[in-house]
Coordinates of C-alpha atoms (C1' of nucleotides) in Angstrom, one line a residue:
Chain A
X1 CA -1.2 -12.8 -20.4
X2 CA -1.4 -10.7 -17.1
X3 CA 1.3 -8.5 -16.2
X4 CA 2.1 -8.8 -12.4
X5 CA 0.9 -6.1 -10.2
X6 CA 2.9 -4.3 -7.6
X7 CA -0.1 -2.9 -6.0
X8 CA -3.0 -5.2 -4.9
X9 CA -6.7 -4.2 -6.0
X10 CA -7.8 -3.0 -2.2
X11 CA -4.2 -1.5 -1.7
X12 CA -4.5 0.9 -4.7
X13 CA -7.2 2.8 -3.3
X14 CA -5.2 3.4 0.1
X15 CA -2.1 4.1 -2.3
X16 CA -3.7 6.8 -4.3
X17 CA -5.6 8.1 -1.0
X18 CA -1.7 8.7 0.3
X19 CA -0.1 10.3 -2.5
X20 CA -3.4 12.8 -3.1
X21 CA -2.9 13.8 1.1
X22 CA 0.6 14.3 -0.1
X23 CA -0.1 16.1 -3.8
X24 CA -0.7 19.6 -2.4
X25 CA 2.0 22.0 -1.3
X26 CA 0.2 23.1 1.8
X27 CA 0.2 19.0 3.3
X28 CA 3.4 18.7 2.3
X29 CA 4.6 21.8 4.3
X30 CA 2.6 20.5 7.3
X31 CA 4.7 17.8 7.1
X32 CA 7.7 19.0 7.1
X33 CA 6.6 20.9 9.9
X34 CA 5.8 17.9 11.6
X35 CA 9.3 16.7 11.0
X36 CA 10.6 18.7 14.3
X37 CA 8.0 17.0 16.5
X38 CA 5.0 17.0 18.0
X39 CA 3.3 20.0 17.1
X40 CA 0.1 22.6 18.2
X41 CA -1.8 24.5 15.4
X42 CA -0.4 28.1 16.6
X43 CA 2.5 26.7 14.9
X44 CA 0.9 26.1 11.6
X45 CA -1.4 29.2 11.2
X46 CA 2.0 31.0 12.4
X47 CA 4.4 29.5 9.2
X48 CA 1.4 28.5 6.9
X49 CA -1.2 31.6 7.6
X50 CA -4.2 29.6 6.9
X51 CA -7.7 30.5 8.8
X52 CA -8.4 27.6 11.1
X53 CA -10.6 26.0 9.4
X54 CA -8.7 25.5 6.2
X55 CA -6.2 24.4 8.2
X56 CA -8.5 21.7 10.4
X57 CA -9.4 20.8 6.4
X58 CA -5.7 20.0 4.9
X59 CA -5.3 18.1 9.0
X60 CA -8.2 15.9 8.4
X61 CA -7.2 15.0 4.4
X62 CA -3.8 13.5 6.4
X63 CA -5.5 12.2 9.0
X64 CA -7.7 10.0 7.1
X65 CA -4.6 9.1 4.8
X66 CA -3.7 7.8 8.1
X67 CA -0.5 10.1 7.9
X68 CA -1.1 11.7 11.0
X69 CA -2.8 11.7 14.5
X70 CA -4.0 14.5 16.9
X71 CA -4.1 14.2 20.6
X72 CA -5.8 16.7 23.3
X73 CA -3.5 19.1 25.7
X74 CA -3.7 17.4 29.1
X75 CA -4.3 20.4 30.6
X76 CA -6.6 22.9 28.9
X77 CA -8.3 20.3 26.5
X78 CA -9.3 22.6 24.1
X79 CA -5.6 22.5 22.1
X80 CA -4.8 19.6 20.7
X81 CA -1.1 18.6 19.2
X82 CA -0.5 16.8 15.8
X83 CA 2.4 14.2 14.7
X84 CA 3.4 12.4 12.0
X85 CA 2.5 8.6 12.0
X86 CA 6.0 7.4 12.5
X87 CA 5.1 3.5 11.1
X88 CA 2.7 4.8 8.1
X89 CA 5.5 7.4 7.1
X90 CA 8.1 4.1 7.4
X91 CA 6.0 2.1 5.2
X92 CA 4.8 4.6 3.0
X93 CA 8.8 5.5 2.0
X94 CA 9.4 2.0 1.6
X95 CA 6.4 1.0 -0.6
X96 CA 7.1 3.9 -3.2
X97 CA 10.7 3.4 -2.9
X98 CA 10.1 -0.2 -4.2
X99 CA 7.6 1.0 -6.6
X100 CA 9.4 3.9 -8.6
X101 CA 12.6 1.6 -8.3
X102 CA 14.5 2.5 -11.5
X103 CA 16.0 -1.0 -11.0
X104 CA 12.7 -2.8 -11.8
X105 CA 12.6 -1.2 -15.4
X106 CA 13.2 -4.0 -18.0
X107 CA 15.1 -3.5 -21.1
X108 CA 12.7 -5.4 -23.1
X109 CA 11.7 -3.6 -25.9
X110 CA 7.6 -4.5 -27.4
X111 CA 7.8 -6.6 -30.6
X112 CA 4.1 -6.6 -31.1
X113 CA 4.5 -3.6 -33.2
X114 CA 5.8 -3.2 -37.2
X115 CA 9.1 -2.4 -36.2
X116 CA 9.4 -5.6 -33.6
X117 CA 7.5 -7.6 -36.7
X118 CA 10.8 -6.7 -39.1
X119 CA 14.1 -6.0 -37.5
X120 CA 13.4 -8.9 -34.6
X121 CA 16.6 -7.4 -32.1
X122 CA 17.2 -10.5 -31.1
X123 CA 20.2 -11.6 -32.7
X124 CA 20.1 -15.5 -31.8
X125 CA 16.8 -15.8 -33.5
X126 CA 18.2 -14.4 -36.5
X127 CA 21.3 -16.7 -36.6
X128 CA 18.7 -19.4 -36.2
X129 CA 16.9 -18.7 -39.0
X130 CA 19.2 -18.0 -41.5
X131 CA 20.9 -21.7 -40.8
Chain B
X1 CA 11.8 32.0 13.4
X2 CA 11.0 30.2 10.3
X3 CA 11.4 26.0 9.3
X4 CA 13.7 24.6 7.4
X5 CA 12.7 24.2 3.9
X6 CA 12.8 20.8 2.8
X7 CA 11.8 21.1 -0.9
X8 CA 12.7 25.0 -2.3
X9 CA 9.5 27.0 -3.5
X10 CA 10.3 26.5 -6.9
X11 CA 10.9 23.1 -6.4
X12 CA 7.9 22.4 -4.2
X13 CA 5.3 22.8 -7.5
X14 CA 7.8 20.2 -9.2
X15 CA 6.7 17.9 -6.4
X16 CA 3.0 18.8 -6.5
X17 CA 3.2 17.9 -10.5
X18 CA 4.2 14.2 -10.1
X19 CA 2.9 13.5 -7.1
X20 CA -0.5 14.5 -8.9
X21 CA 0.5 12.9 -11.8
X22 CA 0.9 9.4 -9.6
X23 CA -1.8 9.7 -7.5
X24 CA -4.8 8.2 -10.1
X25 CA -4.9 3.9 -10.2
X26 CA -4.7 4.0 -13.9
X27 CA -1.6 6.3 -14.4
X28 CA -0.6 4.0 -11.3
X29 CA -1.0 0.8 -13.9
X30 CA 0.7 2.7 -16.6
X31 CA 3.9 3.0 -14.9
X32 CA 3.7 -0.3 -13.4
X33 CA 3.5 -1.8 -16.8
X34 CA 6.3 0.4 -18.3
X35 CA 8.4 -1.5 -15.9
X36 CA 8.1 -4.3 -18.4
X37 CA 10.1 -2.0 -20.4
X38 CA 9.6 0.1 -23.8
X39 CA 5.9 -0.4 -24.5
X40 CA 3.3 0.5 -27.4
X41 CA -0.2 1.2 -26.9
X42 CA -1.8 -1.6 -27.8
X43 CA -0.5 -2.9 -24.5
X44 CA -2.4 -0.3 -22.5
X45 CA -5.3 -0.5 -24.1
X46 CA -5.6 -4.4 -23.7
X47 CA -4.6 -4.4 -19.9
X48 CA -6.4 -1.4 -18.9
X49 CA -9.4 -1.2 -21.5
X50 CA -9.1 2.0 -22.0
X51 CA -10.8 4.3 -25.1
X52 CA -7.2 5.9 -27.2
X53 CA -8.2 9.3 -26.1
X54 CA -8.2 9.0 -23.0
X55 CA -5.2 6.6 -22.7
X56 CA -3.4 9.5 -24.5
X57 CA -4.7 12.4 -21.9
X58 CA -2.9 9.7 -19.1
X59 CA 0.1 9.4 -20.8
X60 CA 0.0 13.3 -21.4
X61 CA -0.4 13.8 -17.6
X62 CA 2.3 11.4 -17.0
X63 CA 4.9 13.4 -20.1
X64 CA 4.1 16.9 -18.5
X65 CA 5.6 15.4 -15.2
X66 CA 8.8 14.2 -17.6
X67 CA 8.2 10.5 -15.4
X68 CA 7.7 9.1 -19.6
X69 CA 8.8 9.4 -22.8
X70 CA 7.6 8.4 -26.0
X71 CA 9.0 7.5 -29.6
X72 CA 7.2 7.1 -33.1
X73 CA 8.0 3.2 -34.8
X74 CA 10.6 3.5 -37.3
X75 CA 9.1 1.3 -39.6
X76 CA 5.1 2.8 -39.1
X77 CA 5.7 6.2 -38.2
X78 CA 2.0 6.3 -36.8
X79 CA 2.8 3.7 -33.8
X80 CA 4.4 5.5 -30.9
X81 CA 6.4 3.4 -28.1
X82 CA 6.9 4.8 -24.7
X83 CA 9.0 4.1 -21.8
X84 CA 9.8 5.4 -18.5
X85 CA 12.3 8.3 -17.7
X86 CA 14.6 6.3 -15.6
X87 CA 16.6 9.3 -14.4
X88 CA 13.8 10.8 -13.1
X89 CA 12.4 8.0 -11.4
X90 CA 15.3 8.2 -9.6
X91 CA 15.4 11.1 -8.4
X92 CA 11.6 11.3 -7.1
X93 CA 12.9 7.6 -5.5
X94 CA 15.3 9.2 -4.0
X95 CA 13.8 13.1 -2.7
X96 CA 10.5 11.2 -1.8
X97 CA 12.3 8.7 -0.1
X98 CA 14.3 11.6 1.9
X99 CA 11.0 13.3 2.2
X100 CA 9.0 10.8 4.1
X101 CA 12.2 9.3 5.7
X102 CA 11.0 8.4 9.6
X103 CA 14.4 9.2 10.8
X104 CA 13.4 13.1 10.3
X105 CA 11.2 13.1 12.5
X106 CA 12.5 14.7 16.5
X107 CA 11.6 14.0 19.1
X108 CA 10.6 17.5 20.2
X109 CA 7.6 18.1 22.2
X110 CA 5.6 21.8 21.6
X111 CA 6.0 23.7 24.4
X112 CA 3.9 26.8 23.4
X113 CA 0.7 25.2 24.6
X114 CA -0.4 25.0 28.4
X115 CA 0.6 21.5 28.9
X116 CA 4.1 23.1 28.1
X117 CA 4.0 26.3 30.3
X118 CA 2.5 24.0 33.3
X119 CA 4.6 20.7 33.1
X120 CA 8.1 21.1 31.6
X121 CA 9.4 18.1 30.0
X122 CA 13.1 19.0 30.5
X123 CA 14.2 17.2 33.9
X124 CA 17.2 19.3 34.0
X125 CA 15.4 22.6 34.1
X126 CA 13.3 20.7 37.0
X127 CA 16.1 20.4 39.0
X128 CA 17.7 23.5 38.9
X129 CA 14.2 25.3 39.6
X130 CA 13.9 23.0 42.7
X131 CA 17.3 23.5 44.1
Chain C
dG1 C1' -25.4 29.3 33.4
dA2 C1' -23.1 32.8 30.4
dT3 C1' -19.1 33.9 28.0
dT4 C1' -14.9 33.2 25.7
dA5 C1' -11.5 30.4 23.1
dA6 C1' -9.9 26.4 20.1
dG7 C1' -11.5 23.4 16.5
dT8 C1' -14.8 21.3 13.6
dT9 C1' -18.5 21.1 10.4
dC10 C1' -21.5 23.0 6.9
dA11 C1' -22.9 25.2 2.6
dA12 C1' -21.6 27.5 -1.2
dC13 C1' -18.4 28.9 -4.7
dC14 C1' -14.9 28.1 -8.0
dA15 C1' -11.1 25.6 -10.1
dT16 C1' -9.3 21.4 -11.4
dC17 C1' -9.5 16.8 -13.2
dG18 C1' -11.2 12.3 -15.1
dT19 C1' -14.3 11.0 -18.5
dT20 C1' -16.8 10.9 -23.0
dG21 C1' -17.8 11.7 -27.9
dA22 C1' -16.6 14.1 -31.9
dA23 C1' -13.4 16.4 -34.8
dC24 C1' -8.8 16.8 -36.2
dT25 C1' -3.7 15.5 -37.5
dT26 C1' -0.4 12.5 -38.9
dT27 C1' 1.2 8.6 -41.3
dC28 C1' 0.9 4.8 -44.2
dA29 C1' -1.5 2.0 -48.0
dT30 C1' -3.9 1.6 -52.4
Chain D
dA1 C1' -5.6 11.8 -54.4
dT2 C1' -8.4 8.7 -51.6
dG3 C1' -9.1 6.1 -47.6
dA4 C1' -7.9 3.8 -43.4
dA5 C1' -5.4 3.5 -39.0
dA6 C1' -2.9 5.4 -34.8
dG7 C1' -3.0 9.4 -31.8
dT8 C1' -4.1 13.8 -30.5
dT9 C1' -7.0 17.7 -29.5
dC10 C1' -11.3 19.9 -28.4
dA11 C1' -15.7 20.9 -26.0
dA12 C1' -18.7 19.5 -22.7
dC13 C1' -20.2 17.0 -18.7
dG14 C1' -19.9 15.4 -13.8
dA15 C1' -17.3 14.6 -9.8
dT16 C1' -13.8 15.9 -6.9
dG17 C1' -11.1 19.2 -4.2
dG18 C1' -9.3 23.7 -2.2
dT19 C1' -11.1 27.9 -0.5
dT20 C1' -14.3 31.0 2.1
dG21 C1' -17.5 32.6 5.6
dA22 C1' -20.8 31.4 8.9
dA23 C1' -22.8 28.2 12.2
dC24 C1' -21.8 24.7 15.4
dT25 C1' -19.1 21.8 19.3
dT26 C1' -16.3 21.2 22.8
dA27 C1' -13.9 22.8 26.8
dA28 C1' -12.3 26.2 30.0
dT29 C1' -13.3 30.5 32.6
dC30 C1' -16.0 33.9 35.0

DNA sequence: GATTAAGTTCAACCATCGTTGAACTTTCAT
DNA sequence: ATGAAAGTTCAACGATGGTTGAACTTAATC
């Protein structure tokens, strides 16, 4: 007997890729950061005072989690402005929403162990058998 | 001028703790088949074919982030059953789910760099400077 | 072309974490 | 008490990951 997975084999690995980009307090503050808009790294080293290339190290952990992009300043090409992947953050809040839904917990209780072997809880069966 | 906070300091390594704590396949598997409801061992072991000790270092990781609880047999004092806290499910449902909500995002664009200080995005401001 | 600035990449260090095997604790059975 | 079974704890290993400083790329400026 198989129980049924939420989370197919080849979407696990992308599902514990997001939630280590998102396990470390410095991500998540570039995050929230990222919540006002679209925003340049002056920003960042500003609030999170982080040498560059820590910083450019925590950017790329979220950009390969897919969580956000980077595009260069039209103008002077060396800055370059970061945002949040609007869809991956949409289905990334829906995904673990349906996961840690408390509604999917079962109140089945496991009988395979001594205490399901002699009080069985449920009570039909027992009316059953003592007929 | 600093960002608003979304998660408090205090609250933020709260956050890092489960998000950690969820973001390894088996742990991942483990909660998934506490959905099933209250659950002993022998279930883990036979799904995920996992040696006791290190089932019990998973399940540890997963107590010290309160997302389980566990409870010795009454009738074998040497089983131990564990289940999922459902309160706090909810409430990482919920703060996660207000975390990564899309809808947070504005639509703000940075205006520090030279893109900004060349080509204002505000049309107003354009038309006032060319009256 | 040389220089400066913004980012990235690299190598090395250290801490953390998953894994393993063995020892230990607790609980029940004989 | 002795022994067995269910779990935990411990020490050690290997891999991963955050941090640091230096070298490197790319792009603009002179």
């Amino acid at each position: 007997m198989e129980t049924t997975k939420f989370f197919s084999e080849d979407m696990l690995s992308d599902v514990v890729t997001v939630l280590k980009a998102l396990a470390d307090p410095t991500r998540l503050k570039i995050i929230n950061i990222l919540m006002d808009g679209e925003t340049c790294s002056c920003e960042f080293t500003e609030q999170l005072e982080l040498p560059a290339n820590l910083l450019s190290h925590h950017l790329r952990t979220l950009k390969k989690a897919n969580l956000i992009t980077g595009r260069r300043d039209n103008v002077d090409g060396r800055w370059i402005y970061y945002s949040l992947n609007k869809e991956a953050l949409a289905r990334w809040q829906q995904l673990l929403g349906e996961f840690l839904d408390p509604a999917r917990i079962e109140p089945r209780k496991c009988l395979c162990g001594p205490e399901g072997q002699t009080a069985p809880i449920n009570p039909e069966k027992v009316m059953i058998e003592t007929n």
